[in-house]
CSV table of C-alpha atoms and ligand atoms in Angstrom, one decimal:
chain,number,residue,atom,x,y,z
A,1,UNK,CA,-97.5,46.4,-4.9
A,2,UNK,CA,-97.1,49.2,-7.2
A,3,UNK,CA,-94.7,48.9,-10.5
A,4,UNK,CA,-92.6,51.9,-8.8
A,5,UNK,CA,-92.9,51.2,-5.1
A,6,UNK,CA,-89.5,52.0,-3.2
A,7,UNK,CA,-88.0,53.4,-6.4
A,8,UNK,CA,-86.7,57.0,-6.0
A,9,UNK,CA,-86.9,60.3,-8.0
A,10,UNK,CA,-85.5,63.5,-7.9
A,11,UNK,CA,-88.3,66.6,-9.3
A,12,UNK,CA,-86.6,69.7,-9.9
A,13,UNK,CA,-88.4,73.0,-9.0
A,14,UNK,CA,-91.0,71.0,-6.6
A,15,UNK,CA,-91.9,73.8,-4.7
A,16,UNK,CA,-94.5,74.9,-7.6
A,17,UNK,CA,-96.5,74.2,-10.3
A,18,UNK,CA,-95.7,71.2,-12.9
A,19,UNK,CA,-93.4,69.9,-9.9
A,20,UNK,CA,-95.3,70.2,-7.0
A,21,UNK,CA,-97.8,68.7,-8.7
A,22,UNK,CA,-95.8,66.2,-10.8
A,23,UNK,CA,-93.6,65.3,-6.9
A,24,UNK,CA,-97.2,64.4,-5.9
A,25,UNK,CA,-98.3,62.3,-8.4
A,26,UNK,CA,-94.9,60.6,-8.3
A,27,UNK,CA,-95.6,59.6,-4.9
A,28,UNK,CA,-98.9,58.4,-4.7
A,29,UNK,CA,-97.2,55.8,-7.6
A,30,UNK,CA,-95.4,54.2,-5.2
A,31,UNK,CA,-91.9,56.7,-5.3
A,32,UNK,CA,-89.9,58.1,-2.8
A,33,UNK,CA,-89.4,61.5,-3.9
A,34,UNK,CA,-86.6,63.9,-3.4
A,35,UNK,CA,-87.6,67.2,-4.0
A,36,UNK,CA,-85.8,70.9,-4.7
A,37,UNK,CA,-86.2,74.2,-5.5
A,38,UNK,CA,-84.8,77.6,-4.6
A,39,UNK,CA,-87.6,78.3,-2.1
A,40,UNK,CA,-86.9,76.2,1.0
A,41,UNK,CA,-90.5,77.1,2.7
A,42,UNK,CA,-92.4,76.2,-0.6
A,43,UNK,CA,-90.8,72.7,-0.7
A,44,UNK,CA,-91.8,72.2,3.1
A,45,UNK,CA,-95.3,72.4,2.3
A,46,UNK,CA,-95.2,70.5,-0.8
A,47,UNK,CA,-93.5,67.7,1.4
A,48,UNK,CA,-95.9,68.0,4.4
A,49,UNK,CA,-99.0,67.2,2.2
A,50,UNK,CA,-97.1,64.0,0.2
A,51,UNK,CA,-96.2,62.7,4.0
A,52,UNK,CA,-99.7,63.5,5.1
A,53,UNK,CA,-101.1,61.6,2.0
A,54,UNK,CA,-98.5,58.6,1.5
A,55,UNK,CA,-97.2,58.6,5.0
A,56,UNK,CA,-93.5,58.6,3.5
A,57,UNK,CA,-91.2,61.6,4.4
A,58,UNK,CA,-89.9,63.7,1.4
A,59,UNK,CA,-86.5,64.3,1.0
A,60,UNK,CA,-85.7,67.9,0.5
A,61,UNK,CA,-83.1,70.4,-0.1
A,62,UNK,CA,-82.9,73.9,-1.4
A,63,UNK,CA,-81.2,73.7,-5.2
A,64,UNK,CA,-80.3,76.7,-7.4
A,65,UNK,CA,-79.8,73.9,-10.7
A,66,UNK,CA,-77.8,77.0,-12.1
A,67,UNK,CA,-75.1,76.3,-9.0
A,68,UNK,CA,-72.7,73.0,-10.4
A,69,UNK,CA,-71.7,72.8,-6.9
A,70,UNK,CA,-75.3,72.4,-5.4
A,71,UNK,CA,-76.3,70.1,-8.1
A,72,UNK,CA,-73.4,67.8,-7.7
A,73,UNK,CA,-74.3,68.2,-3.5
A,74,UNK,CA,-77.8,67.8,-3.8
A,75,UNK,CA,-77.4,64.4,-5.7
A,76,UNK,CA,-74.8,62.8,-3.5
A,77,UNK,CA,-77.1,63.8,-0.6
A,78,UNK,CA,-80.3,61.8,-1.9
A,79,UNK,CA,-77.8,58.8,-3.1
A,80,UNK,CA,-76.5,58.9,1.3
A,81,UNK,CA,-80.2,59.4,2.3
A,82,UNK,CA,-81.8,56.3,-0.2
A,83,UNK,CA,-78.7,54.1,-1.3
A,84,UNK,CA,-80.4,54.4,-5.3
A,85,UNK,CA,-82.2,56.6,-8.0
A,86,UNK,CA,-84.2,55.9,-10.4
A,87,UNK,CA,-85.9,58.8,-11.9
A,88,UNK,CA,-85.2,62.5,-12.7
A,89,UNK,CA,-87.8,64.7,-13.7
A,90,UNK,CA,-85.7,67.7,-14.8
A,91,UNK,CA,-88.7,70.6,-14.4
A,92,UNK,CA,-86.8,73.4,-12.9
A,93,UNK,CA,-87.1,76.5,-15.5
A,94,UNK,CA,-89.2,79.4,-16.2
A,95,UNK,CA,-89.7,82.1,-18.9
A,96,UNK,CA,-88.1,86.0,-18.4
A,97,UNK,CA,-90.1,89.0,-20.4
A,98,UNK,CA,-91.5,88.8,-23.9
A,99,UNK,CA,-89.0,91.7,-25.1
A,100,UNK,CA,-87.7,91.5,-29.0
A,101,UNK,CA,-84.2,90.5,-29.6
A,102,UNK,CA,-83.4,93.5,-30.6
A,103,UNK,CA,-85.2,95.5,-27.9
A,104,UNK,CA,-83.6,93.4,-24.8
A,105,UNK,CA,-81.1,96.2,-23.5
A,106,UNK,CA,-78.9,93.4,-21.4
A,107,UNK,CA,-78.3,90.1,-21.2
A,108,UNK,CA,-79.4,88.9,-18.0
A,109,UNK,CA,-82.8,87.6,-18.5
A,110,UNK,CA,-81.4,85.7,-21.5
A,111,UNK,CA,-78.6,84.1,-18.9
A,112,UNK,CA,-81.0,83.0,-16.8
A,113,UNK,CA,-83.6,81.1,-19.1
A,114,UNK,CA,-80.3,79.9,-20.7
A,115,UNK,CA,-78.9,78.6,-17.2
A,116,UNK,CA,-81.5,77.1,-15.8
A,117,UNK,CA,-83.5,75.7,-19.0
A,118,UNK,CA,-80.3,74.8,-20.6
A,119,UNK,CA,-77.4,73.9,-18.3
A,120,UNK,CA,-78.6,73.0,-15.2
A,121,UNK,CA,-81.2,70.4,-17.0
A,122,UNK,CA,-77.7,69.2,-18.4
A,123,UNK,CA,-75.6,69.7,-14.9
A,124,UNK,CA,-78.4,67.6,-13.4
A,125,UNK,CA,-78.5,64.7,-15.8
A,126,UNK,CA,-74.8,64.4,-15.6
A,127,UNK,CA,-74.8,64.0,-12.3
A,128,UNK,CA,-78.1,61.5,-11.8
A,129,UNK,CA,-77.8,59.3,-14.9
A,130,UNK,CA,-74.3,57.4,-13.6
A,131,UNK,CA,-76.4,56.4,-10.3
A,132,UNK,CA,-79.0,55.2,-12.9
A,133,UNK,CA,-76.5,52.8,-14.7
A,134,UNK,CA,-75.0,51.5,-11.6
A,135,UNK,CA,-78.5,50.4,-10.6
A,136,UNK,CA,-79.7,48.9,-13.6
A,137,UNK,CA,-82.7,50.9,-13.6
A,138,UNK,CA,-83.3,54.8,-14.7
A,139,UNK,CA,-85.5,57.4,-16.8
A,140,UNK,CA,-85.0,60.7,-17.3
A,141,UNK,CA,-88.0,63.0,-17.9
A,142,UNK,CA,-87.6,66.6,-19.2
A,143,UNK,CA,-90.4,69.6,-18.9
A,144,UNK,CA,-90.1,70.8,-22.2
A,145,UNK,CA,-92.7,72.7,-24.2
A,146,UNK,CA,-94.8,73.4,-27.1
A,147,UNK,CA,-92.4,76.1,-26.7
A,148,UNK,CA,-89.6,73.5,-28.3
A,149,UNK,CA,-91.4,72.8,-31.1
A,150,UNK,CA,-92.8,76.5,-32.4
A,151,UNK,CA,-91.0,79.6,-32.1
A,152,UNK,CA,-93.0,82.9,-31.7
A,153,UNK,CA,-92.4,86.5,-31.4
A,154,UNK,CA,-91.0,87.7,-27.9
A,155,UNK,CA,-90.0,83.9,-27.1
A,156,UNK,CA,-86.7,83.9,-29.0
A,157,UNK,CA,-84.7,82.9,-26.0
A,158,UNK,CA,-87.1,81.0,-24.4
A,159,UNK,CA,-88.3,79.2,-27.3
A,160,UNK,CA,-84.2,78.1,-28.0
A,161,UNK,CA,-84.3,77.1,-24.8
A,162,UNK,CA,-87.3,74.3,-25.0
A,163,UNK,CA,-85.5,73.7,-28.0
A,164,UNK,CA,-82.4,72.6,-26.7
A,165,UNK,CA,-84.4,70.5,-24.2
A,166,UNK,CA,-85.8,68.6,-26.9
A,167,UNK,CA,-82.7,68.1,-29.0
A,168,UNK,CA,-80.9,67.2,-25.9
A,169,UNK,CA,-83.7,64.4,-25.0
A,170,UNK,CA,-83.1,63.0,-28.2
A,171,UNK,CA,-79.0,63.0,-28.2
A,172,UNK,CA,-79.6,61.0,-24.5
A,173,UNK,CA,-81.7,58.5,-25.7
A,174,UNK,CA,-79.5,57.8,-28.1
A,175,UNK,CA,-76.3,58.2,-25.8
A,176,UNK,CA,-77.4,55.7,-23.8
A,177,UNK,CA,-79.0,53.2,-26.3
A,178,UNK,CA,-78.1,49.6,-24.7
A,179,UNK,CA,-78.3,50.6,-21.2
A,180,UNK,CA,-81.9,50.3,-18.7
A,181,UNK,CA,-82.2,54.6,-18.7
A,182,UNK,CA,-85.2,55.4,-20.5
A,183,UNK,CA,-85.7,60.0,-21.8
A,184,UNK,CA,-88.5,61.0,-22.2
A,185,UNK,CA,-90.0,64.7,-22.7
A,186,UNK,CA,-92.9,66.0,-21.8
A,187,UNK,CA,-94.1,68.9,-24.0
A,188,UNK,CA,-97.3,71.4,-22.4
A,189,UNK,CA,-99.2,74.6,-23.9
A,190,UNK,CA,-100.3,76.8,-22.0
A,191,UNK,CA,-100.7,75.7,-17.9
A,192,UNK,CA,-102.3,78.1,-15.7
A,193,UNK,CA,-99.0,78.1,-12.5
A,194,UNK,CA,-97.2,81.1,-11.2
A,195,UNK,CA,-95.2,80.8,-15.1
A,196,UNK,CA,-96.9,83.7,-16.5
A,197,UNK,CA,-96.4,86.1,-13.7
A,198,UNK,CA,-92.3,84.9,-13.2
A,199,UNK,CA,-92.5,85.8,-17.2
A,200,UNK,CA,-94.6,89.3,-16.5
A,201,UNK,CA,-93.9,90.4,-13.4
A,202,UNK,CA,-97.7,91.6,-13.5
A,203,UNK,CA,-100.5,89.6,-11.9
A,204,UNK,CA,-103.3,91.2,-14.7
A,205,UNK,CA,-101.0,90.6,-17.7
A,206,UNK,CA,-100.5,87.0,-16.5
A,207,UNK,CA,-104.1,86.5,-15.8
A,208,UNK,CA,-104.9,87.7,-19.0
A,209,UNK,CA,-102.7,85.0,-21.0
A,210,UNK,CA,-105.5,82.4,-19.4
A,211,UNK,CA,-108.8,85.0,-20.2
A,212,UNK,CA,-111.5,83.7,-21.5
A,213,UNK,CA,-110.3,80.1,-22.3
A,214,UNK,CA,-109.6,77.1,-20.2
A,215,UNK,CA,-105.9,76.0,-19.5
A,216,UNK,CA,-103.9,73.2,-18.6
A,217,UNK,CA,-103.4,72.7,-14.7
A,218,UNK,CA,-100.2,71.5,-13.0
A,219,UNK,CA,-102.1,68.6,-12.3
A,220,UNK,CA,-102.7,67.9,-15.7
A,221,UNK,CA,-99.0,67.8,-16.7
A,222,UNK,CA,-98.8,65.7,-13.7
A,223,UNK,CA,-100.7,62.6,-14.9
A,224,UNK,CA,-98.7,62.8,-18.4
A,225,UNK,CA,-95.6,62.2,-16.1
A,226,UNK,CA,-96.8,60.0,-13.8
A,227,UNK,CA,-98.3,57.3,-17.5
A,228,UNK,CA,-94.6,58.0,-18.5
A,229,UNK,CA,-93.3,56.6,-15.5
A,230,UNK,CA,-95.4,53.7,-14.6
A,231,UNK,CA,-95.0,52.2,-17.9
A,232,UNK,CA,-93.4,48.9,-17.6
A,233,UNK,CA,-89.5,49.1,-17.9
A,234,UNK,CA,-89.0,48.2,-21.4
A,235,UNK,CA,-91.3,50.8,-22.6
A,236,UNK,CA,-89.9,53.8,-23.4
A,237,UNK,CA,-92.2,57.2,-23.7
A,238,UNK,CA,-90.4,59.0,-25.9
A,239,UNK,CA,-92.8,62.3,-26.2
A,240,UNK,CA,-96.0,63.8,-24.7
A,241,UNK,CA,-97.5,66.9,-26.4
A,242,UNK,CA,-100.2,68.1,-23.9
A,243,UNK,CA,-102.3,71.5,-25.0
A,244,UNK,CA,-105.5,72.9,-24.0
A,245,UNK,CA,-108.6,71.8,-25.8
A,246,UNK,CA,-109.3,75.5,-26.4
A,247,UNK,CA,-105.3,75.8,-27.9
A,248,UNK,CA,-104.1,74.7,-31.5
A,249,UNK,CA,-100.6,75.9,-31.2
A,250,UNK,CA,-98.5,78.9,-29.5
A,251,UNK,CA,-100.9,82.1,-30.0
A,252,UNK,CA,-103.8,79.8,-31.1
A,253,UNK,CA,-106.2,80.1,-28.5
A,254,UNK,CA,-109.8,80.0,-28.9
A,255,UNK,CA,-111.2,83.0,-26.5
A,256,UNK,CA,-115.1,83.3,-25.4
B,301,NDP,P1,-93.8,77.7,-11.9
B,301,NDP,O1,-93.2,79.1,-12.0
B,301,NDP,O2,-95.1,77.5,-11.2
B,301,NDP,O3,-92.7,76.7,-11.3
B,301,NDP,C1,-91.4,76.8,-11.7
B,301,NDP,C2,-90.5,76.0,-10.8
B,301,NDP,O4,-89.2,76.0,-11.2
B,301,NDP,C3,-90.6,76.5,-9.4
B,301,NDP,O5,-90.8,75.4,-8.5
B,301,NDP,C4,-89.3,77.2,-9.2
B,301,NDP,O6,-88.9,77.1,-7.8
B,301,NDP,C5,-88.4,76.4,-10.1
B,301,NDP,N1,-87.1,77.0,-10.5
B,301,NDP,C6,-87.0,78.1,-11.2
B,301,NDP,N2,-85.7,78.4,-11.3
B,301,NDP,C7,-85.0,77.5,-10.6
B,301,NDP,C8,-83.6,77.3,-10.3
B,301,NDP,N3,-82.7,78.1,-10.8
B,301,NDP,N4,-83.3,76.2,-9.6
B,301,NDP,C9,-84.3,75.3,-9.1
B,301,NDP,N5,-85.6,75.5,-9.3
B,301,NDP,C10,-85.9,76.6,-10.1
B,301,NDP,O7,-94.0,77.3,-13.4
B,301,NDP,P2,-94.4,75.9,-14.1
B,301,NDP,O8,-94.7,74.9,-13.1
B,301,NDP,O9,-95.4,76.2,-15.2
B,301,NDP,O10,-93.0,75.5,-14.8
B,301,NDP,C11,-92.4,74.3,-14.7
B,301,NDP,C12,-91.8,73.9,-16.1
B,301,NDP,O11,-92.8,73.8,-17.0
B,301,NDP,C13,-90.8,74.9,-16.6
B,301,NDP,O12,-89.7,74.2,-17.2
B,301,NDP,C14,-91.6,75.6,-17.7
B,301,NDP,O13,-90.7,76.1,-18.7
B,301,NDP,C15,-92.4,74.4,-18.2
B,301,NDP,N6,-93.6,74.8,-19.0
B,301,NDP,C16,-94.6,75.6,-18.4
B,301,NDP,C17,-95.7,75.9,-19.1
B,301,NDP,C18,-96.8,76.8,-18.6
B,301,NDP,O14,-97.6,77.3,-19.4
B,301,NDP,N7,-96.9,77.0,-17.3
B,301,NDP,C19,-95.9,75.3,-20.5
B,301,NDP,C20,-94.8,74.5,-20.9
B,301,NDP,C21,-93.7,74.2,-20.2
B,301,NDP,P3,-88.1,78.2,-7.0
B,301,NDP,O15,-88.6,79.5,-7.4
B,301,NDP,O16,-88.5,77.9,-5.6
B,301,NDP,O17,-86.7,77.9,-7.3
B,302,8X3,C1,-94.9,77.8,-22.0
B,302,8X3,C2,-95.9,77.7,-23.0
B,302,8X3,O1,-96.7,78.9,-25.1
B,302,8X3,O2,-96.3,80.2,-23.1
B,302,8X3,O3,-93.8,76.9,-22.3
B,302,8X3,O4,-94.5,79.4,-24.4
B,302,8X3,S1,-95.8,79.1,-24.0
């Protein structure tokens, strides 16, 4: 028997990319997984293919992670549904425009990366992590990004945000020194999911940010999550930097 099996984990924005992929990985380990997202059908079909592979039924719910109320619902309704939880993979979030700070005429793409990079990642933790103590057992693993760790030009918001994610992995770990929750981030470059055209709007512009060089796939961020969570429980993964072969850093890509 697996290391995980029976355990249980919430995956934030499952019904794509890093999460769909990640939810999938999860449960071949051995998890039961709870996944949500904004898009109800999406989820669906993520779920039908982990119950077609594993033969165990998702849980799923829409979740907005920017809406304290559905948060706070969403977790009480996996704790009814599986009595315990073990794992949060906070992956929900998503890059709007490349516009200067001081060309940005309003605020709202700012509010959004902000709410749902920043405080529902924290809105979601608050409300998984106590479940996590009461069972003895817990790890909580943040999507962050290379994003976190260099700023560039036309990422100012986005960039604070993956920022934020890291400093607020690090203030958790050390909140909850003593007790079994292990934080761990997981930090990609540049993955080839529907991120660029949410950031875009523009299916050639976000085809071209992968032109000419091979990316990351979801699938790739997947394993990375999957070797953080299967390590034994006294082992704590603090950090993953994943990139490309053909990336050095944020705007270093080699192109053929
Ligand atoms: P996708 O756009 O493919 O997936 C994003 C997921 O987040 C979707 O499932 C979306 O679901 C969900 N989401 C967005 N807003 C919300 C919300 N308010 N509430 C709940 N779910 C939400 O992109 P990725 O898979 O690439 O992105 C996943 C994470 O990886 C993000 O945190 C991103 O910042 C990070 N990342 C991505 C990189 C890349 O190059 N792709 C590199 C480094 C980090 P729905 O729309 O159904 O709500
Ligand atoms: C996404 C990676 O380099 O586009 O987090 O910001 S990057």
């Amino acid at each position: 028997m697996s290391r995980v099996e029976g355990q249980v984990a919430i995956i934030t924005g499952a019904s794509n990319g890093i999460g769909a992929a990640s939810a999938i990985a999860l449960a071949r380990e051995g998890f039961q997984v709870a996944l949500g997202a904004r898009r109800a059908e999406k989820l669906s079909e993520v779920a039908a293919q982990i119950l077609a592979e594993t033969g165990k039924r998702p849980f799923v719910m829409e979740l907005d992670v920017r809406q304290e109320e559905q948060v706070n619902s969403f977790v009480a309704a996996v704790i009814e549904a599986h009595g315990r939880l073990d794992l949060l993979l906070n992956n929900a979030g998503l890059a709007k425009g490349v516009a200067h700070v001081i060309d940005e005429e309003e605020a709202s793409n700012w509010d959004q990366m902000i709410d749902t990079n920043v405080k529902g990642l924290l809105m979601m933790t608050r409300a998984c992590v106590p479940h996590m103590v009461q069972g003895g057992n817990g790890h909580v693993i943040n999507i962050g990004s290379i994003a976190g760790r260099e700023a560039y030009a036309g990422g100012a918001v986005y960039c604070a945000t993956k920022f934020a994610v890291r400093a607020i992995t690090d203030a958790l770990r050390q909140e909850l020194l003593g007790l079994p929750v292990r934080v761990t981030t997981v930090d990609p470059g540049l993955v080839n999911t529907e991120f660029s055209m949410v950031r875009l709007e523009d299916q050639q512009r976000a085809d071209a940010v992968y032109a000419g060089m091979t990316p990351l796939v979801a699938e790739d961020v997947a394993d990375c999550v999957a070797f953080a969570a299967t390590r034994p429980k006294h082992v704590n993964i603090d950090a993953i930097i994943v990139k490309p072969t053909d990336q050095a850093g944020a705007g270093k890509v080699a192109r053929r």
